Short mmCIF file of C-alpha atoms in Angstrom, two decimals:
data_model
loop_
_atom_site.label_atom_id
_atom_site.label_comp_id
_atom_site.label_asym_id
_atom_site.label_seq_id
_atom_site.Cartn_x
_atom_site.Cartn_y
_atom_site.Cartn_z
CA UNK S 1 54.17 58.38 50.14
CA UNK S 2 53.14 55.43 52.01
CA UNK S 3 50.75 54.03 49.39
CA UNK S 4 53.49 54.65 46.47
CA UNK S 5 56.05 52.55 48.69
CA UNK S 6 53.24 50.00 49.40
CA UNK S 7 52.65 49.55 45.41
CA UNK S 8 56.99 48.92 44.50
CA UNK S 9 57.00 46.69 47.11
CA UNK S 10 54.13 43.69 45.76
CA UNK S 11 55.52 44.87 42.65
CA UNK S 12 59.28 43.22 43.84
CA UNK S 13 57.21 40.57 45.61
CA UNK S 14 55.44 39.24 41.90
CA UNK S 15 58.52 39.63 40.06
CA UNK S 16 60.76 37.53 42.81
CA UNK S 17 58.10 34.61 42.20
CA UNK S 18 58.79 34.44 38.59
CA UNK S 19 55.90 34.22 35.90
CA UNK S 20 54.76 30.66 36.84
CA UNK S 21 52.17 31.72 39.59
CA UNK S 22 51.07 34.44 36.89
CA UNK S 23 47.82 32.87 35.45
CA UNK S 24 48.42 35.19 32.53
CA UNK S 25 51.39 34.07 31.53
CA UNK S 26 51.84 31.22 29.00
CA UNK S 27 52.94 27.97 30.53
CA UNK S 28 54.44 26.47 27.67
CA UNK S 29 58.29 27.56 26.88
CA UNK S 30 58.25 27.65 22.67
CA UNK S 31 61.73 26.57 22.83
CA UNK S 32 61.55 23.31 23.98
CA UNK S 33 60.66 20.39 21.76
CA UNK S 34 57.06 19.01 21.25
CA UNK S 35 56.25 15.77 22.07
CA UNK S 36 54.89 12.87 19.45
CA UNK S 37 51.98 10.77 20.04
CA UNK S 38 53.43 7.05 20.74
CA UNK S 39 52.56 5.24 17.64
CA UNK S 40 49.88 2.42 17.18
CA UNK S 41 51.42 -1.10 17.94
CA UNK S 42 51.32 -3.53 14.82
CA UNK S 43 48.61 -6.32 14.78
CA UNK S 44 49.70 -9.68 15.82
CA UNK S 45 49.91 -11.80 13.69
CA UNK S 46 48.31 -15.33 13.48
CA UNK S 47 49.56 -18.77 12.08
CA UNK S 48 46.82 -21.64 11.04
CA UNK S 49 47.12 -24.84 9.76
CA UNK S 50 45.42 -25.38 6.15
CA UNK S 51 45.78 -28.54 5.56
CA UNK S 52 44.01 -32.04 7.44
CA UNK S 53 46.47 -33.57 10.08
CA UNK S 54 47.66 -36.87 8.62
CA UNK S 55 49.63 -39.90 10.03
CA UNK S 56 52.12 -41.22 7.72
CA UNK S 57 53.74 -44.40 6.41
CA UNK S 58 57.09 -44.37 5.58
CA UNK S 59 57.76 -43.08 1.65
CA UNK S 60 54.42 -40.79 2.11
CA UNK S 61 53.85 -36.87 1.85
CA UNK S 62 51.55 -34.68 2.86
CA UNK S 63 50.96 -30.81 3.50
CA UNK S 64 51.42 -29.16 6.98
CA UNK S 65 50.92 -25.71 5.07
CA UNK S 66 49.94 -22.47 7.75
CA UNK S 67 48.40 -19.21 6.71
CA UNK S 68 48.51 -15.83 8.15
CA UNK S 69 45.75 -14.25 9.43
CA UNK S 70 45.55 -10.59 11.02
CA UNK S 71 48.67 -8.72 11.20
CA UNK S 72 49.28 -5.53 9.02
CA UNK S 73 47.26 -5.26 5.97
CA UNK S 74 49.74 -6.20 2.67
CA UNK S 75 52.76 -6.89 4.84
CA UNK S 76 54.46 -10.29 3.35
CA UNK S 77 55.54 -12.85 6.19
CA UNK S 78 57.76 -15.47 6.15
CA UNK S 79 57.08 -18.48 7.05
CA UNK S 80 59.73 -21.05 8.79
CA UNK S 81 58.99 -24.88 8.73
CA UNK S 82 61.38 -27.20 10.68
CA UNK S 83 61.34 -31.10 11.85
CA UNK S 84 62.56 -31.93 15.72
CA UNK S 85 63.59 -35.15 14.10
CA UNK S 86 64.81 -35.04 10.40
CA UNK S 87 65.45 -38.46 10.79
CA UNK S 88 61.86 -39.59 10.84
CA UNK S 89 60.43 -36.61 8.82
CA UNK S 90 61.76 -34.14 6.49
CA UNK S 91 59.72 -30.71 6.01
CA UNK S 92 60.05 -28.05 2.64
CA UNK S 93 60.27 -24.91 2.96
CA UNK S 94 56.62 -24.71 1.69
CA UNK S 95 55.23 -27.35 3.95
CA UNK S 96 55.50 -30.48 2.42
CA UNK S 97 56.17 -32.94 4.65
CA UNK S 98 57.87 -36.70 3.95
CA UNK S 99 58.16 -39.70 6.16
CA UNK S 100 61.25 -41.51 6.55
CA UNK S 101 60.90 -44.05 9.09
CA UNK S 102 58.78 -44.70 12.50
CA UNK S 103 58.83 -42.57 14.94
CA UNK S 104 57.26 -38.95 15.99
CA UNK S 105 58.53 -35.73 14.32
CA UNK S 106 56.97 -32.58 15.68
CA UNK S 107 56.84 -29.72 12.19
CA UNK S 108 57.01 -26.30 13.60
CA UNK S 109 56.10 -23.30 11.80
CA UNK S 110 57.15 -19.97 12.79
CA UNK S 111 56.81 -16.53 11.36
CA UNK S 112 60.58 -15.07 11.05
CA UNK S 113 60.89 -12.04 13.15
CA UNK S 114 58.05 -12.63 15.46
CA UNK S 115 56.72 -15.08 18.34
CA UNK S 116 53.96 -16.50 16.21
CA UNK S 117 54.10 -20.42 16.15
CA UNK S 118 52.45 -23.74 15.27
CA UNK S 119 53.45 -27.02 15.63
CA UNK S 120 51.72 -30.41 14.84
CA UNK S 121 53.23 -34.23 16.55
CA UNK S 122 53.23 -36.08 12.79
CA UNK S 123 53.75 -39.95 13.56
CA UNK S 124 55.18 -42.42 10.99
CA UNK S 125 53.36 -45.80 11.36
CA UNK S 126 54.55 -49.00 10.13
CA UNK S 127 52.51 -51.10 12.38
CA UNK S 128 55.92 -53.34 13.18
CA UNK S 129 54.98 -52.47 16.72
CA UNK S 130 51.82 -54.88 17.04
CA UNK S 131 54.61 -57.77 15.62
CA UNK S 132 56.45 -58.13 19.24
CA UNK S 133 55.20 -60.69 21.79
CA UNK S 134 53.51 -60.51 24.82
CA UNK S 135 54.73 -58.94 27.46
CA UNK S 136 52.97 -57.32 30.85
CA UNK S 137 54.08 -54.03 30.07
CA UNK S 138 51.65 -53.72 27.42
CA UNK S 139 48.70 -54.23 29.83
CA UNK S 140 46.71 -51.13 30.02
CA UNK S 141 43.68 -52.97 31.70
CA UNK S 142 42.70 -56.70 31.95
CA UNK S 143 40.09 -58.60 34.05
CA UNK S 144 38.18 -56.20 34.70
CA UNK S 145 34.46 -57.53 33.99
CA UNK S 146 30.94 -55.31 32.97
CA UNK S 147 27.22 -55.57 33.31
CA UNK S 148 26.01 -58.35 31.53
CA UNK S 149 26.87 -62.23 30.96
CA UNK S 150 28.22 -61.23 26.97
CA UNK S 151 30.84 -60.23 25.59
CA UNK S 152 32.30 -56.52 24.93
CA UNK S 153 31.38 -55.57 21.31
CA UNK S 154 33.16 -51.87 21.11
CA UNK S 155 34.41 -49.31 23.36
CA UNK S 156 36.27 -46.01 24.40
CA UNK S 157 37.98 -44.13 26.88
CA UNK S 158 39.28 -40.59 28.22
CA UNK S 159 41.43 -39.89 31.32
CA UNK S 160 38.91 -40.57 33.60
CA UNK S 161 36.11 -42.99 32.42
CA UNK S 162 35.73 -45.99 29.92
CA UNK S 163 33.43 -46.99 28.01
CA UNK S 164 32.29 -50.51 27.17
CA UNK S 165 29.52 -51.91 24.84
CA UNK S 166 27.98 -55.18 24.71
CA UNK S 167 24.63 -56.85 23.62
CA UNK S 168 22.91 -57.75 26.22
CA UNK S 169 19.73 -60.30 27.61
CA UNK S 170 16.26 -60.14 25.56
CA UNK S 171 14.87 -58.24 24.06
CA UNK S 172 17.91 -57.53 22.49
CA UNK S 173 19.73 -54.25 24.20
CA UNK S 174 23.00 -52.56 23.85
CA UNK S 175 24.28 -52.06 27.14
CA UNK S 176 26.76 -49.51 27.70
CA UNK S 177 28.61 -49.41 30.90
CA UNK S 178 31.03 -46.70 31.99
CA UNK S 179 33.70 -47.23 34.77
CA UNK S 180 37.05 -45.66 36.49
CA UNK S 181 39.46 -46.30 33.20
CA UNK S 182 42.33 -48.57 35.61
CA UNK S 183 39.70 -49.69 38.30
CA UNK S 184 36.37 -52.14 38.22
CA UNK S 185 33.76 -50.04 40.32
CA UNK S 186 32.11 -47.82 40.38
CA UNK S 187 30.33 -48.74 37.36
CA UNK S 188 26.82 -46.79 35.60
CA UNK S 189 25.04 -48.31 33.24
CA UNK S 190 22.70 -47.46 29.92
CA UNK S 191 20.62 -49.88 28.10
CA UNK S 192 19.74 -49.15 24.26
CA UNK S 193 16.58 -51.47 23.11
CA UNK S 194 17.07 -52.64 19.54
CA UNK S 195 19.86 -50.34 18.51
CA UNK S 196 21.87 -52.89 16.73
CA UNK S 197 25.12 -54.73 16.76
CA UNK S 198 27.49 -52.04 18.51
CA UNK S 199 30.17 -52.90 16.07
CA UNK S 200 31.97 -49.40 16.80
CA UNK S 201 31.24 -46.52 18.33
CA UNK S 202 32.71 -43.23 19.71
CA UNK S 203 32.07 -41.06 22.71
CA UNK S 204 32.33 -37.49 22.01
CA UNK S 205 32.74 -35.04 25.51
CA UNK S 206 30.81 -31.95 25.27
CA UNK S 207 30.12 -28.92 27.35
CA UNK S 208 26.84 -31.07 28.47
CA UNK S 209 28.05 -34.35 29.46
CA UNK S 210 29.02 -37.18 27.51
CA UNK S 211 27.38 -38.59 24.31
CA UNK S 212 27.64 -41.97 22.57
CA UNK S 213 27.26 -41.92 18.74
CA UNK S 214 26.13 -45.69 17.86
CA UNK S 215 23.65 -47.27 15.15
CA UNK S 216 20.76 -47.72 15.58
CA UNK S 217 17.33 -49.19 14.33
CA UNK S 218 18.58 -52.53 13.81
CA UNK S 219 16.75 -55.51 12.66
CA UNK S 220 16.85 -59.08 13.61
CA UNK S 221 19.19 -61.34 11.73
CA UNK S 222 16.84 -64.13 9.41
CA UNK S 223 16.90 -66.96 11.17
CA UNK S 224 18.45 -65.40 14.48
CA UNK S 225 16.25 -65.05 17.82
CA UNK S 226 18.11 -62.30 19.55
CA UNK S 227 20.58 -60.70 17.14
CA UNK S 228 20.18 -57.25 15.24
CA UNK S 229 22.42 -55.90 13.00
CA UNK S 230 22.39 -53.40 9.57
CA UNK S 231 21.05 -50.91 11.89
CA UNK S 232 20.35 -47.49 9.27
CA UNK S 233 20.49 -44.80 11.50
CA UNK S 234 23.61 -43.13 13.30
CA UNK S 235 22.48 -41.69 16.87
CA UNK S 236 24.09 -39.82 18.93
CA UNK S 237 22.99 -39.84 22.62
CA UNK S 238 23.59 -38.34 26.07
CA UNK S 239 24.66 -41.48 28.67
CA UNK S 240 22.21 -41.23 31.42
CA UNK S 241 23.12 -44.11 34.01
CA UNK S 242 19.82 -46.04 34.59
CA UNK S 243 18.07 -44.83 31.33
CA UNK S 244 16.85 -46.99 28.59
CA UNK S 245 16.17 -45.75 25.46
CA UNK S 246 14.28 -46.53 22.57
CA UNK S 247 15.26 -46.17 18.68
CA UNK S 248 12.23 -43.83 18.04
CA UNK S 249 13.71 -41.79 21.26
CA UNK S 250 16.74 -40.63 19.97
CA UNK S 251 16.58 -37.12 19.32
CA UNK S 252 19.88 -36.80 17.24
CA UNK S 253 19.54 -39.43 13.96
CA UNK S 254 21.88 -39.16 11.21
CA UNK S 255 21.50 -41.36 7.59
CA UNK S 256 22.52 -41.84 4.23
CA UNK S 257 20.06 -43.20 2.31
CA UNK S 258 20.68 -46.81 0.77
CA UNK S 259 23.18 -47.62 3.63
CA UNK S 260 23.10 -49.57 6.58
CA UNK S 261 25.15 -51.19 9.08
CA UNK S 262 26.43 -47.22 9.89
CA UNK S 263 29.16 -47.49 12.44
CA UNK S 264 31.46 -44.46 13.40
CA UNK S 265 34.56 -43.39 14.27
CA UNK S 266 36.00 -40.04 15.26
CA UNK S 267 38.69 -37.98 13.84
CA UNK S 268 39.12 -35.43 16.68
CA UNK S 269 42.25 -33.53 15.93
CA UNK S 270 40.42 -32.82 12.66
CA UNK S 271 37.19 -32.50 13.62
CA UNK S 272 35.88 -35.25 11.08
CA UNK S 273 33.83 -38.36 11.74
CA UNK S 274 34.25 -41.55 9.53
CA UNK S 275 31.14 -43.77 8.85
CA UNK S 276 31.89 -47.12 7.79
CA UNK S 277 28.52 -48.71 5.93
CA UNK S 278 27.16 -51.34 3.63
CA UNK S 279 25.09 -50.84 0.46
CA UNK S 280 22.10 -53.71 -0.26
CA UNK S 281 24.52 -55.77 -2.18
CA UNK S 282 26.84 -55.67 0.66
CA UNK S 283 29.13 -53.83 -0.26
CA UNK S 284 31.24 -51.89 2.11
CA UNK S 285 31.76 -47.74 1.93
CA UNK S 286 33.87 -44.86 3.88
CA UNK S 287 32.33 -41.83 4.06
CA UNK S 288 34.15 -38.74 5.91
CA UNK S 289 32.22 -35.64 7.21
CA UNK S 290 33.23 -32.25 9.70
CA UNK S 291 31.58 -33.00 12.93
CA UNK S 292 30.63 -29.07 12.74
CA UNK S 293 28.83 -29.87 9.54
CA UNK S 294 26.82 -32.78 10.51
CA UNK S 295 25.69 -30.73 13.61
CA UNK S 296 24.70 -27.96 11.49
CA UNK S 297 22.09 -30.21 9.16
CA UNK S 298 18.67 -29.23 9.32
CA UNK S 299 16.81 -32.95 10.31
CA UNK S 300 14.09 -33.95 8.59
CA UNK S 301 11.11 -36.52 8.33
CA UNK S 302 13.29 -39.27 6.47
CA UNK S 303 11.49 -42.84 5.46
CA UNK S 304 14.50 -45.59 6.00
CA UNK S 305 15.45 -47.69 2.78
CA UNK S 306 15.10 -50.64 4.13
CA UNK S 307 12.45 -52.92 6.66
CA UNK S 308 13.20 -53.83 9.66
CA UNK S 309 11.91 -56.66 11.73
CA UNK S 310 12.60 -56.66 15.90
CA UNK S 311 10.28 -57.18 18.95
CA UNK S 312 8.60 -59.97 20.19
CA UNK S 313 6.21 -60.96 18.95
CA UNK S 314 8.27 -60.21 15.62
CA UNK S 315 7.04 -56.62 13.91
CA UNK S 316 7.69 -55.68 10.72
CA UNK S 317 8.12 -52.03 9.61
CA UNK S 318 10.11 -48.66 7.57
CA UNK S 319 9.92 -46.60 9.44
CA UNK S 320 10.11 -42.74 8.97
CA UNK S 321 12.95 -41.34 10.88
CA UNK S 322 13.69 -37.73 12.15
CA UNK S 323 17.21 -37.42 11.15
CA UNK S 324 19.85 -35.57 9.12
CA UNK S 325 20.31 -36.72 5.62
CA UNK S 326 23.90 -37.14 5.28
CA UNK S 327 23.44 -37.67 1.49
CA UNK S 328 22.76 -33.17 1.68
CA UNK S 329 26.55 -32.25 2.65
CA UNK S 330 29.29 -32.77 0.53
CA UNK S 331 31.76 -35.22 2.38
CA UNK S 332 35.48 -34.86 2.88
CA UNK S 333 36.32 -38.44 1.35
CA UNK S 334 34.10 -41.15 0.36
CA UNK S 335 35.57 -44.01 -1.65
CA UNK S 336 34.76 -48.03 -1.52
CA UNK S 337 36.60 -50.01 0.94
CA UNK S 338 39.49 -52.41 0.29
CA UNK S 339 37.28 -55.53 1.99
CA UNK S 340 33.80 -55.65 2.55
CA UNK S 341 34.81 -57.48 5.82
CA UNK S 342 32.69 -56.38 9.25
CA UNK S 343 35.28 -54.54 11.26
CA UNK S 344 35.87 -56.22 15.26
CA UNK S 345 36.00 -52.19 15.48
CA UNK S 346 38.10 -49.34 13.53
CA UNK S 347 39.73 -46.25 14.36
CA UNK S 348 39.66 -43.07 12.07
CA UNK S 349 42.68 -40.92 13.36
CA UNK S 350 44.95 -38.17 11.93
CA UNK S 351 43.26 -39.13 8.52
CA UNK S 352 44.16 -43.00 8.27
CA UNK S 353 41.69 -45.90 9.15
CA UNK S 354 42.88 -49.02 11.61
CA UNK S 355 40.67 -51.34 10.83
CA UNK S 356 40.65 -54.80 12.98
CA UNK S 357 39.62 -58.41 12.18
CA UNK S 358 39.62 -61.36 14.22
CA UNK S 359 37.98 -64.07 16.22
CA UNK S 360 37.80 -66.15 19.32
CA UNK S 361 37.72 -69.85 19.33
CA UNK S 362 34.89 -71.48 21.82
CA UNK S 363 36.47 -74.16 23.99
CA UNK S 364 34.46 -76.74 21.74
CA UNK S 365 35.82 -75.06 18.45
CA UNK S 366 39.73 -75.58 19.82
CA UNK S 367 38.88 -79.06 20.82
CA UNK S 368 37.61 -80.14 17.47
CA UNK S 369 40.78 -78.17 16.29
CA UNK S 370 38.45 -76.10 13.82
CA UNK S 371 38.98 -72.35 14.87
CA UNK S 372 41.77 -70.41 16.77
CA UNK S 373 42.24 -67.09 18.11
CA UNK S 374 43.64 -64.50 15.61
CA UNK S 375 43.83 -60.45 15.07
CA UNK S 376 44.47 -58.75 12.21
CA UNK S 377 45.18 -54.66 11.78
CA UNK S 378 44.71 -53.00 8.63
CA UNK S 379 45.98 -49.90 8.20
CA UNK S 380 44.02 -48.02 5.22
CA UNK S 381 44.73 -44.47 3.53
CA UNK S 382 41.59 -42.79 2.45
CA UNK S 383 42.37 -40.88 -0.56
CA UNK S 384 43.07 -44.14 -2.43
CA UNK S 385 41.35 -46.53 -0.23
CA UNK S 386 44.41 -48.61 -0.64
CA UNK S 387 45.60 -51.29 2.35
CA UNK S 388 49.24 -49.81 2.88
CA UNK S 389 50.17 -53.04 5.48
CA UNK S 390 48.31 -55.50 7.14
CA UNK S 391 50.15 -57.03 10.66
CA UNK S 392 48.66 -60.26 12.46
CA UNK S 393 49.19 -60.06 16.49
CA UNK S 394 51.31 -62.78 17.07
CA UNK S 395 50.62 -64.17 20.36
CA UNK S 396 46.56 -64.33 20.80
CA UNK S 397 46.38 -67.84 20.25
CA UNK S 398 48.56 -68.71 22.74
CA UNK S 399 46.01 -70.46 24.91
CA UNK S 400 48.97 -71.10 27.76
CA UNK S 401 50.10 -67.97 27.99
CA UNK S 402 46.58 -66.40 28.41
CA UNK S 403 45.65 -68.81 31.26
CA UNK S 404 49.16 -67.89 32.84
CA UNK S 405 48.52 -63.89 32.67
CA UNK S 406 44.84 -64.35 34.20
CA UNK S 407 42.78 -63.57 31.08
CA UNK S 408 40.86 -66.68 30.66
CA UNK S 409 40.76 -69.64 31.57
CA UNK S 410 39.51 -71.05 28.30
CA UNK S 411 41.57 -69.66 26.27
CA UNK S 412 38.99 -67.76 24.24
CA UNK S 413 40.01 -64.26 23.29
CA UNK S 414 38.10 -62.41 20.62
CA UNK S 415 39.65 -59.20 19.00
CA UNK S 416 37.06 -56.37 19.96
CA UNK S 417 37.71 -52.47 19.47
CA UNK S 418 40.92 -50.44 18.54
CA UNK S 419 41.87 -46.47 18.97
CA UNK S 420 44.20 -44.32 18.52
CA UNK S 421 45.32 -41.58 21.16
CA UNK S 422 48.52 -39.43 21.88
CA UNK S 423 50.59 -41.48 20.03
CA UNK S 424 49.50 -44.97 21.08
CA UNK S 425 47.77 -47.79 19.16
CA UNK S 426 45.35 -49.37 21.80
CA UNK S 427 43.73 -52.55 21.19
CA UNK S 428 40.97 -54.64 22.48
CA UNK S 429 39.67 -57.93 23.49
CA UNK S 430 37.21 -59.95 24.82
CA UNK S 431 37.61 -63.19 27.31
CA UNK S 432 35.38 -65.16 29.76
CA UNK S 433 35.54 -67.71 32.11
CA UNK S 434 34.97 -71.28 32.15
CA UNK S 435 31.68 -72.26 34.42
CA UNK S 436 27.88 -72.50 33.65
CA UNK S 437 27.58 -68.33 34.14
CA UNK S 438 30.99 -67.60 32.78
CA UNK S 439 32.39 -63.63 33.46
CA UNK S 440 33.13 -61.40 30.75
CA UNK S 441 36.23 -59.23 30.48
CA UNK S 442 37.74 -56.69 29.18
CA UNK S 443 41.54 -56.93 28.18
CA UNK S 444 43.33 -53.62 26.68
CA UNK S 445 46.95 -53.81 25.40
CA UNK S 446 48.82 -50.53 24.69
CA UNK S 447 51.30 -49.70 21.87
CA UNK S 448 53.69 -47.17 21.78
CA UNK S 449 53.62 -45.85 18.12
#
C-alpha cells in the first residue's frame, strides 16, 4: 500500500511542475507566431565626381557631373545638384555648371532619399583682384632672405615649410632652401649641380618625405659663363638638407622627346601635372598628364635630342638618360601656347594656367631711365589655349613705396613664382639690397580670389 501511495504522490509532484522541466516534452508552443530573419541592409551607395575640377571665368561652363557606384544592383538614383551661391554660379539639374560673376560657389550633389554627398568649392576668377594697390594686408611674407647672394628663381609652400629656389655660385647649382613658411630660421639647404634655370617647380608631399620636381640637364647659355637653361629632363627628387646632387643622379627622369626647357606645375585637386616646354624652333607647348600615370611609366635608356655643354673646363655631350618617355602616355591636353614668352613662374590649378611675366630694373637701368619694374598675370584656359584676361600689378614700380615698406632699398623688384591654393592667388618676388654683397629676399603678396 505504501509503494502504490509513494507512486500517486511524484505522480502529483511532475504534474504540479508543468511540462517545461519534462525533457520530453516539446518546447515550442505551435500557436504562437514564428519569427523572420531580419532582412539584409541595402548597400550604400557612393557619389563620384566624373568630370576634371575647373576654375571659371565669368560667361564659362563646365561639368561637375557625379556617378553612382555600389548601392543595389539596377536601382535608379537621383541625383540633386545645388549652388550655395546662385549668384556667382548656377548648376543644371544634370551638372552643368555656369559662372556668373567672382566669387566662390560650393555645387553639392546629393542622392535624394539618402545621406550620400559631394561637394566641390568652384571659384570664378576675373583676376580684378591683382588691380588694387598696395596695401600691408596683402603681405604674406617679406624680408625674409635665403642661402645664397642671388636671387629667388621659383618656389612653393605648405602649412609648415617653404620652399625657395635660386641659382647659385659656380659651377652653376640650383640651390633649394626650405624654411618655417612666416619665420627666417631654421633654414636646410640642397644644392642641384647643373640642373638648369629653376624657372618653376613644384614640391609634391608624399608618404616618404618631400620631393622637388625641377629640370634638369641644362646646358650653358652661348656666350654665358655661368648660366644653364633648356634643361630636357623633368626630375623629381627627395630634399635631403646637405645633399648635392648630380643630373646623372637623379633616379626619377621624365622627357618628351624634341622638348626642352621642361618646367612643371601641379594640378593637385586633379591629380594632373602641367609641363610647360619649348620645341628647337622655340616654340612654346602645354602638355597635361595624371601624376598616377607618369608614376606608372616603365623608364627606359632614352638618348636626349639635343647636346649639352656645362662644366669647367666646358664638356660637350647627349647624353643617354634613364627616364620615362612622356611621348608613351596619351596626355590629358596638349595644345601650343598663346606666347612663346619664358614664364617668371606659372601655376596649373583647377584646370586653368596663371602664367606670370615681368622684370626688375637694376639701379643703373632706372637711372638711365631704360627699364622699370612690371608684372603681368595671364590667365590661360587649356582646351583652347586661349588668353581669357591679362592684368598688370599696378604698384611694383613704385620705387618709394617699396623703400617705405622695407623691401629694398633699390627699388629693384623682379616678379618671381605664382600659385594657387584654397582660394588664394599668391604671388612672388624678388628684391636685394643696396651694398657691395647685397641680401636677397623673398617678398609674397596674398590675394583673396
Amino acid at each position: 500500500m505504501k509503494r502504490i501511495l509513494s507512486i500517486l504522490a511524484a505522480l502529483c509532484f511532475l504534474a504540479s511542475c508543468g511540462p517545461e522541466i519534462d525533457p520530453l516534452m516539446p518546447t515550442d508552443n505551435p500557436g504562437s507566431p514564428v519569427s523572420e530573419p531580419e532582412p539584409e541592409p541595402e548597400p550604400e551607395p557612393v557619389l563620384q565626381f566624373v568630370s576634371i575640377w575647373e576654375d571659371l571665368f565669368k560667361g564659362e561652363s563646365t561639368s561637375a557631373a557625379c556617378t553612382v557606384t555600389g548601392g543595389t544592383p539596377g536601382k535608379h538614383y537621383n541625383i540633386l545638384y545645388s549652388s550655395s551661391d546662385v549668384s556667382v554660379a548656377t548648376v543644371s539639374n544634370e551638372g552643368e555648371v555656369t559662372a556668373l560673376k567672382p566669387g566662390r560657389a560650393r555645387i553639392t550633389a546629393k542622392i535624394v532619399g539618402t545621406d550620400a554627398l559631394v561637394y566641390r568649392d568652384y571659384y570664378v576668377i576675373d583676376l580684378s583682384q591683382l588691380k588694387q594697390g598696395y596695401s600691408k594686408s596683402l603681405v604674406m611674407v617679406k624680408g625674409h632672405t635665403i642661402y645664397y647672394k642671388a636671387v629667388m628663381q621659383s618656389w612653393d609652400f605648405f602649412d609648415d615649410y617653404f620652399y625657395a629656389c635660386q641659382v647659385c655660385g659656380s659651377p652653376h647649382t640650383l640651390t633649394y632652401t626650405r624654411k618655417p613658411v612666416y619665420e627666417q630660421d631654421p633654414q636646410a639647404y640642397m644644392h642641384l649641380k647643373y640642373y638648369g634655370h629653376g624657372d618653376n617647380m613644384f614640391v609634391e608631399r608624399a608618404s616618404d618625405g618631400d620631393h622637388l620636381w625641377t629640370s634638369n640637364y641644362g646646358t650653358l647659355e652661348s656666350g654665358e659663363t655661368n648660366r644653364y637653361t633648356d634643361s630636357q629632363v623633368l626630375s623629381r627628387i627627395k630634399f635631403s638638407p646637405n645633399k648635392t646632387v648630380l643630373p646623372e643622379e637623379s633616379n626619377f627622369n621624365c622627357v618628351i622627346p624634341g622638348m626642352k626647357r621642361l618646367i612643371a606645375a601641379y594640378d593637385a585637386d586633379n591629380g594632373n601635372v602641367g609641363i610647360w616646354c619649348r620645341d628647337a624652333s622655340g616654340v612654346a607647348w602645354f602638355y597635361v598628364f595624371p601624376m598616377e600615370d607618369i608614376k606608372e611609366l616603365k623608364a627606359e635608356s632614352i638618348q636626349l635630342s639635343f647636346n649639352r655643354t656645362y662644366g669647367n673646363p666646358k664638356v660637350t655631350d647627349r647624353p643617354t638618360v634613364y627616364a620615362r618617355d612622356l611621348s608613351k602616355l596619351t596626355p590629358l591636353f596638349k595644345f601650343q601656347m598663346p606666347l612663346n614668352n619664358v614664364p617668371q613662374g606659372y601655376d596649373y590649378h583647377h584646370n586653368k594656367i596663371y602664367f606670370m611675366r615681368g622684370d626688375g630694373a637694376e639701379l643703373e637701368e632706372r637711372e638711365a631711365g631704360t627699364n622699370k619694374n612690371w608684372a603681368r598675370v595671364y590667365y590661360i584656359i587649356p582646351q583652347t589655349a586661349k588668353t581669357l584676361v591679362q592684368v598688370d600689378l599696378p604698384w611694383v614700380d613704385n620705387v618709394s613705396l617699396l623703400k617705405s615698406e622695407g623691401i629694398t632699398d633699390l627699388g629693384y623688384f623682379e616678379p618671381e613664382g605664382i600659385k594657387l591654393k584654397d582660394g588664394y592667388i599668391y604671388v612672388g618676388f624678388a628684391s636685394k639690397d643696396a651694398g657691395s654683397s647685397p641680401e636677397r629676399r623673398i617678398n609674397i603678396f596674398k590675394y583673396n580670389l
